[in-house]
Coordinates of C-alpha atoms in Angstrom, one line a residue:
Chain C
M418 CA -4.8 -8.1 5.1
P419 CA -5.8 -4.5 4.1
T420 CA -3.5 -2.2 1.8
E421 CA -2.0 0.7 3.5
F422 CA -4.8 2.9 1.8
E423 CA -7.5 0.7 3.4
F424 CA -5.9 0.8 6.7
I425 CA -5.6 4.6 6.8
S426 CA -9.2 4.9 5.5
A427 CA -10.5 2.7 8.3
L428 CA -8.5 4.1 11.1
T429 CA -9.4 7.6 9.9
K430 CA -13.1 6.7 9.9
R431 CA -13.1 4.9 13.0
H432 CA -11.4 7.7 15.0
G433 CA -13.1 10.7 13.2
L434 CA -9.7 12.0 11.9
K435 CA -10.9 14.7 9.9
R436 CA -7.5 16.4 8.6
I437 CA -6.0 13.0 7.3
G438 CA -6.5 12.2 3.6
D439 CA -4.8 15.0 1.6
D440 CA -1.2 15.7 0.8
C441 CA -0.8 17.9 3.7
A442 CA -2.9 18.5 6.9
V443 CA -4.3 22.0 6.9
L444 CA -4.3 23.6 10.4
P445 CA -5.2 27.1 11.5
Q446 CA -2.1 29.5 11.9
N447 CA -3.5 33.1 12.1
S448 CA -6.1 35.3 10.7
E449 CA -4.5 35.4 7.3
T450 CA -2.8 32.1 6.8
D451 CA -3.2 28.4 7.5
L452 CA -0.2 26.1 8.6
V453 CA 0.2 23.0 6.3
V454 CA 2.3 20.0 7.4
T455 CA 3.5 16.6 5.7
A456 CA 5.7 13.7 6.7
D457 CA 7.1 11.2 4.2
M458 CA 9.2 8.3 5.1
L459 CA 11.7 6.7 2.8
V460 CA 13.1 3.3 3.5
E461 CA 16.4 2.0 1.9
N462 CA 15.8 -0.9 -0.5
V463 CA 12.1 0.1 -0.7
D464 CA 12.1 3.8 -1.8
F465 CA 15.7 4.0 -2.7
R466 CA 19.0 2.1 -3.1
L467 CA 22.4 3.5 -1.9
D468 CA 24.3 1.8 -5.0
W469 CA 22.1 4.0 -7.3
S470 CA 21.8 7.2 -5.3
S471 CA 24.6 9.4 -3.8
P472 CA 23.9 10.4 -0.2
R473 CA 23.9 14.1 -1.6
S474 CA 21.1 13.0 -4.1
L475 CA 19.2 11.1 -1.5
G476 CA 19.2 14.3 0.7
H477 CA 17.9 16.0 -2.1
K478 CA 15.1 13.5 -2.7
A479 CA 14.0 13.4 1.0
L480 CA 13.3 16.9 1.0
A481 CA 11.8 17.1 -2.4
V482 CA 9.0 14.4 -1.9
S483 CA 7.9 16.5 1.0
L484 CA 8.3 19.9 -0.8
S485 CA 5.9 18.3 -3.6
D486 CA 3.4 17.6 -1.2
I487 CA 3.3 21.3 0.0
A488 CA 3.2 22.2 -3.7
A489 CA 0.2 20.0 -4.0
M490 CA -1.8 22.2 -1.6
G491 CA -0.8 25.4 -3.5
A492 CA 1.3 26.3 -0.4
V493 CA 4.6 27.8 0.2
P494 CA 7.3 25.8 2.5
E495 CA 8.8 27.5 5.4
W496 CA 10.5 25.0 7.8
A497 CA 11.3 21.2 7.9
M498 CA 12.5 18.6 10.2
V499 CA 14.5 15.2 9.2
S500 CA 14.5 12.2 11.4
I501 CA 17.0 9.6 10.3
A502 CA 17.8 6.0 11.5
V503 CA 21.3 5.3 10.3
P504 CA 23.0 1.8 10.2
D505 CA 26.4 1.8 11.9
D506 CA 28.5 1.3 8.7
L507 CA 26.9 4.4 7.2
W508 CA 27.4 6.5 10.3
N509 CA 31.1 5.5 10.2
S510 CA 31.5 6.1 6.5
G511 CA 31.0 9.9 7.3
S512 CA 28.6 10.2 4.3
L513 CA 25.8 11.6 6.4
D514 CA 27.5 15.2 5.9
Q515 CA 26.7 14.9 2.1
F516 CA 23.1 13.7 2.8
Y517 CA 22.6 16.9 4.7
E518 CA 24.5 19.0 2.1
G519 CA 22.1 17.8 -0.6
W520 CA 19.2 18.3 1.8
L521 CA 20.3 21.9 2.4
A522 CA 21.0 22.8 -1.2
L523 CA 17.6 22.2 -2.1
A524 CA 16.3 24.0 1.0
R525 CA 18.1 27.1 0.1
E526 CA 16.6 27.2 -3.2
Y527 CA 13.1 27.5 -1.6
G528 CA 13.9 29.5 1.6
V529 CA 13.2 26.4 3.8
E530 CA 14.8 26.4 7.2
L531 CA 15.8 23.1 8.8
V532 CA 14.5 23.4 12.6
G533 CA 14.6 19.9 14.0
G534 CA 14.6 16.2 13.6
D535 CA 16.2 13.2 15.3
I536 CA 19.3 10.9 14.6
S537 CA 19.1 7.3 15.8
S538 CA 21.1 4.1 15.1
T539 CA 19.4 1.0 13.5
G540 CA 20.3 -2.5 12.8
G541 CA 18.4 -2.5 9.7
P542 CA 18.3 -0.3 6.5
L543 CA 18.6 3.5 6.5
I544 CA 15.3 5.3 7.1
I545 CA 14.5 8.9 6.5
D546 CA 11.5 10.8 7.8
S547 CA 11.1 14.1 6.0
I548 CA 8.6 16.6 7.7
V549 CA 7.9 20.0 6.0
G550 CA 5.7 22.8 7.3
G551 CA 4.5 25.6 5.0
I552 CA 1.8 28.2 4.7
V553 CA -1.2 29.0 2.5
P554 CA -3.8 31.9 2.6
R555 CA -6.4 30.9 5.0
G556 CA -9.0 28.7 3.7
K557 CA -7.3 28.7 0.2
A558 CA -5.4 25.3 0.3
I559 CA -6.0 23.3 -2.8
L560 CA -7.7 20.0 -1.5
R561 CA -8.0 16.6 -3.3
S562 CA -11.8 16.9 -2.7
G563 CA -12.8 19.9 -4.9
A564 CA -13.1 18.4 -8.2
S565 CA -16.6 18.4 -10.1
P566 CA -18.1 16.7 -13.1
G567 CA -17.2 18.9 -16.2
N568 CA -13.8 20.2 -14.8
S569 CA -10.9 19.9 -17.1
I570 CA -7.9 17.7 -15.8
Y571 CA -4.4 19.1 -16.3
V572 CA -0.8 17.9 -15.4
T573 CA 2.3 19.9 -15.2
G574 CA 5.7 19.0 -17.0
T575 CA 5.9 15.5 -18.3
L576 CA 5.1 11.9 -17.0
G577 CA 6.8 8.6 -17.0
G578 CA 10.4 9.8 -16.9
A579 CA 11.1 8.9 -13.1
A580 CA 9.8 5.5 -13.8
G581 CA 12.0 5.1 -17.0
G582 CA 15.0 6.1 -15.0
L583 CA 14.1 3.5 -12.2
K584 CA 13.8 0.9 -15.0
L585 CA 17.3 1.9 -16.5
L586 CA 18.9 1.6 -13.1
E587 CA 17.3 -1.7 -12.2
A588 CA 18.8 -2.8 -15.8
S589 CA 22.2 -1.4 -15.2
H590 CA 21.7 0.8 -18.1
S591 CA 22.2 3.8 -16.4
S592 CA 25.5 5.1 -18.0
E593 CA 24.0 5.4 -21.5
P594 CA 24.4 9.3 -22.3
S595 CA 20.6 9.6 -23.3
A596 CA 19.6 8.0 -19.9
A597 CA 21.0 10.9 -17.8
E598 CA 17.7 13.1 -17.8
I599 CA 15.4 10.3 -16.8
I600 CA 17.6 8.9 -14.1
Q601 CA 18.0 12.5 -12.8
R602 CA 14.2 12.6 -12.6
Q603 CA 14.2 9.3 -10.5
L604 CA 17.2 10.3 -8.2
E605 CA 16.7 14.1 -7.8
P606 CA 13.1 15.0 -8.5
R607 CA 12.0 18.7 -8.7
P608 CA 9.0 19.8 -6.7
Q609 CA 6.6 22.1 -8.6
L610 CA 6.4 24.8 -6.0
T611 CA 6.4 27.8 -8.4
I612 CA 3.6 26.7 -10.7
A613 CA 1.8 25.6 -7.5
K614 CA 2.0 29.0 -6.0
T615 CA 0.8 30.6 -9.2
L616 CA -2.3 28.1 -9.4
Q617 CA -3.0 29.1 -5.8
T618 CA -2.8 32.8 -6.6
L619 CA -4.9 32.5 -9.9
G620 CA -7.6 30.6 -7.7
F621 CA -9.0 28.5 -10.5
A622 CA -7.9 25.1 -9.6
T623 CA -10.7 23.1 -7.9
S624 CA -8.5 20.1 -6.7
M625 CA -4.8 19.4 -6.7
I626 CA -2.5 16.2 -6.0
D627 CA 1.1 15.7 -6.6
V628 CA 2.0 12.6 -9.0
S629 CA 4.0 10.4 -6.5
D630 CA 2.3 7.1 -6.6
G631 CA 1.3 7.2 -10.3
L632 CA -1.3 9.1 -12.5
S633 CA -3.9 6.3 -12.2
S634 CA -3.4 6.1 -8.5
D635 CA -3.3 9.7 -7.8
L636 CA -6.2 10.6 -10.0
G637 CA -7.9 7.8 -8.2
H638 CA -7.5 9.7 -4.9
V639 CA -8.8 12.7 -6.3
C640 CA -11.9 11.0 -7.7
S641 CA -12.6 9.2 -4.3
S642 CA -11.9 12.4 -2.2
S643 CA -14.2 14.5 -4.6
G644 CA -16.9 11.8 -5.3
V645 CA -16.4 11.8 -9.0
G646 CA -15.0 10.0 -11.9
A647 CA -12.7 10.8 -14.8
L648 CA -12.1 10.4 -18.4
I649 CA -8.4 10.6 -19.8
Y650 CA -6.9 10.7 -23.3
A651 CA -4.1 8.6 -23.7
D652 CA -2.9 10.6 -26.7
S653 CA -3.0 13.8 -24.7
L654 CA -0.6 12.5 -22.0
P655 CA 2.7 14.4 -22.0
V656 CA 4.8 11.3 -22.0
D657 CA 8.5 12.1 -21.2
P658 CA 10.3 12.5 -24.5
N659 CA 13.5 11.2 -23.0
L660 CA 11.7 7.6 -22.7
T661 CA 11.7 7.3 -26.6
A662 CA 15.3 6.2 -26.9
H663 CA 14.7 3.2 -24.5
F664 CA 11.2 2.1 -24.3
G665 CA 8.6 1.1 -26.8
P666 CA 5.1 3.0 -27.1
D667 CA 3.3 0.7 -24.9
E668 CA 5.8 0.8 -22.1
R669 CA 6.1 4.5 -22.3
L670 CA 2.2 4.8 -21.9
E671 CA 2.2 2.4 -19.0
M672 CA 5.0 4.5 -17.3
A673 CA 3.1 7.7 -17.8
L674 CA -0.1 6.3 -16.5
N675 CA 1.2 4.2 -13.5
G676 CA 5.0 5.1 -13.1
G677 CA 4.9 7.4 -10.1
E678 CA 7.5 9.7 -8.6
D679 CA 7.5 12.2 -11.4
F680 CA 6.3 14.7 -8.6
E681 CA 4.5 16.7 -11.2
L682 CA 1.1 18.4 -10.2
L683 CA -2.3 16.8 -11.4
F684 CA -5.0 19.5 -11.0
T685 CA -8.6 20.2 -12.1
C686 CA -10.3 23.4 -13.0
R687 CA -13.4 25.1 -14.3
E688 CA -11.7 27.1 -17.1
T689 CA -11.3 25.7 -20.6
A690 CA -7.9 24.6 -21.8
L691 CA -7.3 27.6 -23.8
S692 CA -7.7 30.2 -21.1
L693 CA -5.3 28.1 -18.8
A694 CA -2.7 27.7 -21.4
D695 CA -2.0 31.5 -21.3
T696 CA -1.0 31.6 -17.9
V697 CA 0.2 28.1 -16.8
R698 CA 2.4 25.5 -18.5
A699 CA 0.4 22.5 -18.1
T700 CA -1.4 19.9 -20.5
H701 CA -5.0 19.2 -20.6
I702 CA -5.3 15.4 -20.3
G703 CA -8.9 14.8 -19.7
E704 CA -12.4 15.7 -17.9
I705 CA -14.0 14.9 -14.7
T706 CA -17.2 12.9 -15.0
A707 CA -20.0 12.0 -12.4
T708 CA -19.2 8.1 -12.5
L709 CA -17.9 7.8 -9.1
G710 CA -14.6 6.1 -8.7
V711 CA -14.4 5.0 -12.3
I712 CA -11.5 6.3 -14.5
E713 CA -11.9 5.8 -18.1
L714 CA -8.9 5.8 -20.5
V715 CA -9.4 6.7 -24.2
H716 CA -6.8 5.2 -26.5
G717 CA -6.7 4.7 -30.3
G718 CA -10.5 5.3 -30.5
K719 CA -11.4 2.7 -27.7
S720 CA -12.5 3.2 -24.2
S721 CA -11.3 1.0 -21.3
V722 CA -11.5 1.3 -17.3
L723 CA -8.1 2.4 -16.0
K724 CA -7.3 0.7 -12.6
P725 CA -4.9 2.4 -10.1
K726 CA -1.8 0.7 -10.2
G727 CA 1.3 2.4 -8.9
Y728 CA 3.4 1.3 -5.8
R729 CA 2.0 0.0 -2.7
H730 CA 3.8 -1.0 0.3
F731 CA 1.3 -3.6 1.6
Chain F
M1322 CA 33.9 9.2 14.5
P1323 CA 31.7 11.9 16.2
T1324 CA 28.9 11.2 18.6
E1325 CA 25.5 12.2 17.4
F1326 CA 25.6 15.2 19.6
E1327 CA 29.0 16.3 18.2
F1328 CA 27.4 15.7 14.6
I1329 CA 24.4 17.7 15.2
S1330 CA 26.6 20.6 16.8
A1331 CA 29.1 20.8 13.8
L1332 CA 26.0 20.7 11.4
T1333 CA 24.2 23.4 13.1
K1334 CA 27.3 25.7 13.4
R1335 CA 28.4 25.0 9.7
H1336 CA 25.1 25.9 8.2
G1337 CA 24.0 28.6 10.9
L1338 CA 20.9 26.6 11.8
K1339 CA 19.6 28.8 14.7
R1340 CA 16.4 26.9 15.6
I1341 CA 18.1 23.6 16.5
G1342 CA 19.2 22.7 20.0
D1343 CA 16.4 22.6 22.1
D1344 CA 13.5 20.1 23.0
C1345 CA 11.4 21.8 20.2
A1346 CA 11.9 24.3 17.6
V1347 CA 10.0 27.6 18.3
L1348 CA 8.5 29.3 15.3
P1349 CA 6.4 32.4 15.1
Q1350 CA 2.7 31.4 14.7
N1351 CA 0.7 34.7 15.3
S1352 CA 0.7 37.9 17.3
E1353 CA -0.2 35.9 20.5
T1354 CA 1.4 32.5 20.0
D1355 CA 4.6 30.7 19.0
L1356 CA 4.3 27.2 17.3
V1357 CA 6.7 24.5 18.9
V1358 CA 7.4 21.3 16.8
T1359 CA 9.5 18.3 17.7
A1360 CA 10.3 14.8 16.1
D1361 CA 11.4 11.7 17.9
M1362 CA 12.4 8.5 16.1
L1363 CA 12.0 5.2 18.1
V1364 CA 13.7 2.1 16.7
E1365 CA 13.1 -1.5 17.5
N1366 CA 15.7 -3.1 19.6
V1367 CA 17.3 0.2 20.1
D1368 CA 14.6 2.0 21.8
F1369 CA 12.1 -0.7 22.5
R1370 CA 11.5 -4.4 22.2
L1371 CA 8.4 -6.1 20.8
D1372 CA 8.7 -8.9 23.3
W1373 CA 8.4 -6.4 26.2
S1374 CA 6.2 -4.0 25.0
S1375 CA 2.6 -4.4 23.7
P1376 CA 1.6 -2.6 20.4
R1377 CA -0.6 -0.6 22.5
S1378 CA 2.0 0.4 25.0
L1379 CA 4.3 1.1 22.0
G1380 CA 1.8 3.6 20.6
H1381 CA 1.4 5.3 24.0
K1382 CA 5.3 5.7 24.5
A1383 CA 5.8 6.9 20.8
L1384 CA 3.6 9.9 21.5
A1385 CA 4.6 10.4 25.2
V1386 CA 8.2 11.1 24.2
S1387 CA 7.3 13.9 22.0
L1388 CA 4.7 15.1 24.3
S1389 CA 7.5 15.4 26.8
D1390 CA 9.4 17.5 24.5
I1391 CA 6.4 19.8 24.2
A1392 CA 6.2 19.9 28.0
A1393 CA 10.0 20.8 28.3
M1394 CA 9.1 24.1 26.4
G1395 CA 6.1 24.8 28.8
A1396 CA 4.1 24.7 25.7
V1397 CA 0.6 22.9 24.9
P1398 CA 0.4 20.1 22.3
E1399 CA -2.3 20.5 19.6
W1400 CA -1.6 18.1 16.8
A1401 CA 0.8 15.2 15.8
M1402 CA 1.8 13.1 13.1
V1403 CA 3.3 9.4 13.1
S1404 CA 5.4 8.0 10.4
I1405 CA 6.0 4.2 10.6
A1406 CA 8.1 1.7 8.8
V1407 CA 6.5 -1.7 9.5
P1408 CA 8.0 -5.1 8.7
D1409 CA 5.8 -7.5 6.6
D1410 CA 5.1 -9.9 9.6
L1411 CA 4.0 -7.2 12.0
W1412 CA 1.6 -5.9 9.3
N1413 CA 0.3 -9.3 8.6
S1414 CA -0.3 -9.7 12.4
G1415 CA -2.8 -6.7 12.6
S1416 CA -1.4 -5.6 15.6
L1417 CA -0.9 -2.1 14.1
D1418 CA -4.4 -1.3 14.9
Q1419 CA -3.5 -1.7 18.6
F1420 CA -0.5 0.6 18.1
Y1421 CA -2.7 3.4 17.1
E1422 CA -5.3 2.4 19.7
G1423 CA -2.6 3.3 22.4
W1424 CA -1.4 6.2 20.5
L1425 CA -5.0 7.8 20.3
A1426 CA -5.8 7.0 23.9
L1427 CA -3.0 9.1 25.3
A1428 CA -3.7 11.7 22.4
R1429 CA -7.4 12.2 23.7
E1430 CA -6.2 12.8 27.2
Y1431 CA -4.4 15.9 26.1
G1432 CA -6.6 17.0 23.2
V1433 CA -4.0 16.1 20.7
E1434 CA -5.3 15.5 17.0
L1435 CA -3.7 13.0 14.7
V1436 CA -3.4 14.9 11.6
G1437 CA -1.0 12.9 9.4
G1438 CA 2.1 11.0 8.9
D1439 CA 3.2 8.0 6.6
I1440 CA 3.2 4.3 6.6
S1441 CA 6.0 2.3 4.9
S1442 CA 7.2 -1.2 4.6
T1443 CA 10.6 -2.1 5.7
G1444 CA 12.9 -5.2 5.5
G1445 CA 14.3 -4.3 8.9
P1446 CA 13.1 -3.4 12.3
L1447 CA 9.9 -1.5 13.3
I1448 CA 10.7 2.4 13.1
I1449 CA 8.4 5.1 14.6
D1450 CA 8.9 8.8 14.0
S1451 CA 6.6 10.8 16.3
I1452 CA 6.1 14.5 15.3
V1453 CA 4.1 16.8 17.7
G1454 CA 3.3 20.5 17.2
G1455 CA 2.0 22.7 20.1
I1456 CA 1.7 26.4 21.2
V1457 CA 3.2 28.6 23.7
P1458 CA 2.4 32.5 24.5
R1459 CA 4.6 34.3 22.0
G1460 CA 8.3 34.7 23.2
K1461 CA 7.6 32.6 26.4
A1462 CA 8.7 29.2 25.5
I1463 CA 11.0 27.9 28.3
L1464 CA 14.4 27.3 26.6
R1465 CA 17.5 25.3 27.6
S1466 CA 19.6 28.4 27.3
G1467 CA 18.2 30.7 30.2
A1468 CA 20.0 29.3 33.2
S1469 CA 22.1 31.6 35.3
P1470 CA 24.7 31.1 38.0
G1471 CA 22.8 31.1 41.4
N1472 CA 19.6 29.6 39.9
S1473 CA 18.2 26.7 41.9
I1474 CA 17.8 23.4 40.1
Y1475 CA 14.6 21.5 40.5
V1476 CA 13.2 18.1 39.0
T1477 CA 9.6 17.0 39.0
G1478 CA 8.5 13.6 40.2
T1479 CA 11.0 10.8 40.8
L1480 CA 14.1 9.6 39.0
G1481 CA 15.6 6.2 38.0
G1482 CA 12.2 4.2 37.8
A1483 CA 12.3 3.7 34.1
A1484 CA 15.9 2.6 34.0
G1485 CA 15.2 0.3 36.9
G1486 CA 12.2 -1.2 34.9
L1487 CA 14.4 -1.6 32.0
K1488 CA 16.9 -3.6 34.2
L1489 CA 14.1 -6.0 35.5
L1490 CA 12.8 -6.5 31.9
E1491 CA 16.5 -7.3 30.8
A1492 CA 16.8 -9.8 33.7
S1493 CA 13.6 -11.3 33.1
H1494 CA 12.3 -10.1 36.6
S1495 CA 9.3 -8.5 35.2
S1496 CA 6.7 -10.6 36.7
E1497 CA 7.5 -9.7 40.3
P1498 CA 4.5 -7.9 41.9
S1499 CA 6.7 -4.9 43.2
A1500 CA 8.2 -4.5 39.7
A1501 CA 5.0 -3.3 38.0
E1502 CA 5.2 0.4 38.8
I1503 CA 8.9 0.9 37.3
I1504 CA 8.1 -1.3 34.4
Q1505 CA 5.0 0.8 33.7
R1506 CA 7.4 3.9 33.9
Q1507 CA 9.7 2.4 31.4
L1508 CA 7.0 1.1 28.9
E1509 CA 4.4 3.9 29.3
P1510 CA 6.0 7.1 30.5
R1511 CA 3.8 10.0 31.4
P1512 CA 4.6 13.4 30.0
Q1513 CA 4.6 16.2 32.5
L1514 CA 2.3 18.5 30.5
T1515 CA 0.2 19.9 33.4
I1516 CA 3.2 21.1 35.6
A1517 CA 4.9 22.3 32.6
K1518 CA 1.8 24.5 31.8
T1519 CA 1.8 25.6 35.6
L1520 CA 5.5 26.5 35.3
Q1521 CA 5.0 28.5 32.1
T1522 CA 2.1 30.4 33.5
L1523 CA 4.0 31.2 36.8
G1524 CA 6.9 32.5 34.6
F1525 CA 9.9 31.9 37.1
A1526 CA 11.6 28.9 35.4
T1527 CA 14.7 30.2 33.6
S1528 CA 15.5 27.2 31.9
M1529 CA 13.8 23.6 31.1
I1530 CA 14.5 20.1 29.7
D1531 CA 12.8 16.7 29.9
V1532 CA 14.8 14.0 31.6
S1533 CA 15.0 11.6 28.5
D1534 CA 18.7 10.9 28.3
G1535 CA 19.5 11.0 31.9
L1536 CA 19.9 13.6 34.6
S1537 CA 23.5 13.9 34.0
S1538 CA 23.3 14.3 30.2
D1539 CA 20.2 16.6 30.3
L1540 CA 21.5 18.9 32.9
G1541 CA 24.8 18.8 30.7
H1542 CA 22.6 20.1 27.8
V1543 CA 21.2 22.9 30.0
C1544 CA 24.7 23.9 31.1
S1545 CA 26.3 23.9 27.7
S1546 CA 23.1 25.8 26.2
S1547 CA 23.3 28.4 29.0
G1548 CA 27.2 28.6 29.5
V1549 CA 27.0 27.7 33.0
G1550 CA 27.9 24.9 35.3
A1551 CA 25.9 23.0 38.0
L1552 CA 26.2 21.6 41.5
I1553 CA 23.9 18.4 42.5
Y1554 CA 23.3 17.1 45.9
A1555 CA 23.1 13.4 45.6
D1556 CA 21.2 13.2 48.9
S1557 CA 18.4 15.4 47.5
L1558 CA 17.5 13.4 44.4
P1559 CA 14.1 12.2 44.5
V1560 CA 15.2 8.4 43.8
D1561 CA 12.3 6.3 42.6
P1562 CA 11.1 4.4 45.9
N1563 CA 9.9 1.7 43.9
L1564 CA 13.6 0.7 43.1
T1565 CA 14.4 -0.2 46.7
A1566 CA 13.1 -3.6 46.6
H1567 CA 15.4 -4.5 43.6
F1568 CA 18.5 -2.6 43.7
G1569 CA 21.1 -1.5 46.2
P1570 CA 21.9 2.2 47.0
D1571 CA 24.9 2.7 44.6
E1572 CA 22.9 1.3 41.7
R1573 CA 19.7 3.4 42.6
L1574 CA 21.8 6.5 42.7
E1575 CA 23.5 5.6 39.4
M1576 CA 19.9 5.1 37.8
A1577 CA 18.8 8.3 39.2
L1578 CA 21.7 10.3 37.7
N1579 CA 22.3 8.5 34.4
G1580 CA 19.2 6.3 33.6
G1581 CA 17.2 8.4 31.3
E1582 CA 13.5 7.9 30.1
D1583 CA 11.8 9.1 33.3
F1584 CA 10.4 12.0 31.1
E1585 CA 10.2 14.2 34.2
L1586 CA 11.2 17.9 33.9
L1587 CA 14.4 19.5 35.0
F1588 CA 14.2 23.2 35.3
T1589 CA 16.0 26.1 36.9
C1590 CA 14.5 29.2 38.5
R1591 CA 15.4 32.4 40.6
E1592 CA 13.1 31.7 43.5
T1593 CA 14.1 29.9 46.6
A1594 CA 13.0 26.3 47.3
L1595 CA 10.6 27.3 49.7
S1596 CA 8.5 29.6 47.5
L1597 CA 8.6 27.2 44.7
A1598 CA 7.4 24.2 46.9
D1599 CA 4.0 26.0 47.6
T1600 CA 2.8 26.0 43.8
V1601 CA 4.8 23.2 42.1
R1602 CA 5.5 19.6 43.3
A1603 CA 9.3 19.4 42.5
T1604 CA 12.4 18.7 44.3
H1605 CA 15.2 21.1 44.7
I1606 CA 18.3 19.1 43.8
G1607 CA 21.1 21.8 43.3
E1608 CA 22.2 24.9 42.1
I1609 CA 23.6 26.5 38.8
T1610 CA 27.3 27.6 39.2
A1611 CA 29.7 29.8 36.9
T1612 CA 32.0 26.9 36.1
L1613 CA 31.2 26.4 32.6
G1614 CA 30.3 22.9 31.6
V1615 CA 31.2 21.2 34.9
I1616 CA 28.6 19.5 37.1
E1617 CA 29.8 18.7 40.4
L1618 CA 28.1 16.1 42.5
V1619 CA 28.0 16.3 46.2
H1620 CA 27.7 12.9 48.0
G1621 CA 28.5 11.9 51.4
G1622 CA 30.4 15.1 52.2
K1623 CA 32.6 14.7 49.2
S1624 CA 32.4 16.4 46.0
S1625 CA 33.3 14.9 42.5
V1626 CA 32.9 15.9 38.8
L1627 CA 29.6 14.1 37.3
K1628 CA 30.2 13.2 33.7
P1629 CA 27.2 13.0 31.1
K1630 CA 26.5 9.4 30.8
G1631 CA 23.0 8.2 29.6
Y1632 CA 22.3 6.5 26.3
R1633 CA 24.0 7.5 22.9
H1634 CA 23.4 6.1 19.5
F1635 CA 26.8 6.8 18.2

């Protein structure tokens, strides 16, 4: 059986689907702007658990994951739809109101309007499909495919926190005071829309993706879309400092490389680290190379090939 | 507990969500056109059964229901996304390819481009969210809210066929030769995009909706959105002639009134039946009245109040 990435790749090739394969599809809107659209499905007991997440947090996260895709294009979100398949017991609990409260609270922060969607009953788990539309100056969306050998690789914020939060939830260690911040990163991620807009305006990012599957996977997507490879310095990775109280150094590095769901932005650019640091808070973590599809990890003076890990449905 | 209609109505009022409540949301696109967007969720064993529908037919239907929403605005579809939560056994069967084949075959008919979506695994039933975007001349979308007392009510095509097809499937009578046409209406509905475009261009439809929930429900939506009532002539209803071989007259009328999923267009206009008949193939079935929210059914010389029936999830 193919993985979902192989399935999508085969489908798009077979049918010549040219707008599939980035965080959002880019469509012409008018002479000044392009429309960007994205859809993300969240499945109970696959992407979230209702005993860990309040309905309000889940509403926040459902929107946040799609806003993060809009950010990854350097775009600004404008409108959204939510489709939701609801088990009877959840409908009868009345907690769907709180789901929408959490969704709308985040939407208001970024001026996003709820314009539609669907509500259905289901005999199975709760499923949410989150659809967001946004705009970007025409022809200026930041794609996965623009990285070139010699470009520097940057990441915003910190990595591994969301994965660490998930581990603590799984181990029922979520009540420890020092756990709050990384559990928050897992349950209520923040889309990096402000820095995305700055990067788009500055115009020097050659490629961008959000860190949703995990750095190794997401950098892998950039490399395959751009036809390049990469070199990552393990010592430069901005590992979430809140992990230190709970995990050893090897586990922290593993989380930063493969954890996923941090919803930070990974981007490449031509400028040197120094010139970037003046305008954008991001960490220089490596370089783009010409070795197609190979990501090399430099760690403790040694170099090894980093395989894309992160979560896969199939 | 509220019905889903009551829940959505309360949510939109509480949060001032102005673009919710029609077949599609209408958003400004450029100086000449508006963007219309819609999302429809289909849940296995609620909206379809895999022992009745081939993956290919299901792909067709998943797109058709959303194209029908685009038609109901008088719009033209342009792009679409599909999000799908797939049980492991279905993924391993390889039949997802056929789902997309059916989807893409219908998409090609109407020049619709697949631009994105999501694929997830699920421990529960197969769930599909179908998202379509389209365009309509600026300010010219045909809304549910434009009907006025004295307007004539029309419906395209025939009614009750899809409901009859469903009954035959439920009764395992699907192999009878005379059943093929109405079973096809249930499993592979046709969106009425061509007549929708004609109606939009002619400009005389005051309101429109697609018959997805059932005539009584959908006319009810038009009446509540427009602040009007309606009078329907039972003898004028274009009951699907293919029902005659399988169902008695009362059952046929019931299917035409409440059956749903015919995906025909129900619209109102100022012109008389005669002038309409020259340009558009549709049947004059009644009149809009001033009695807010009341639909009167005239049948065999008697008049009764028609309650919205059709399918409800909650």
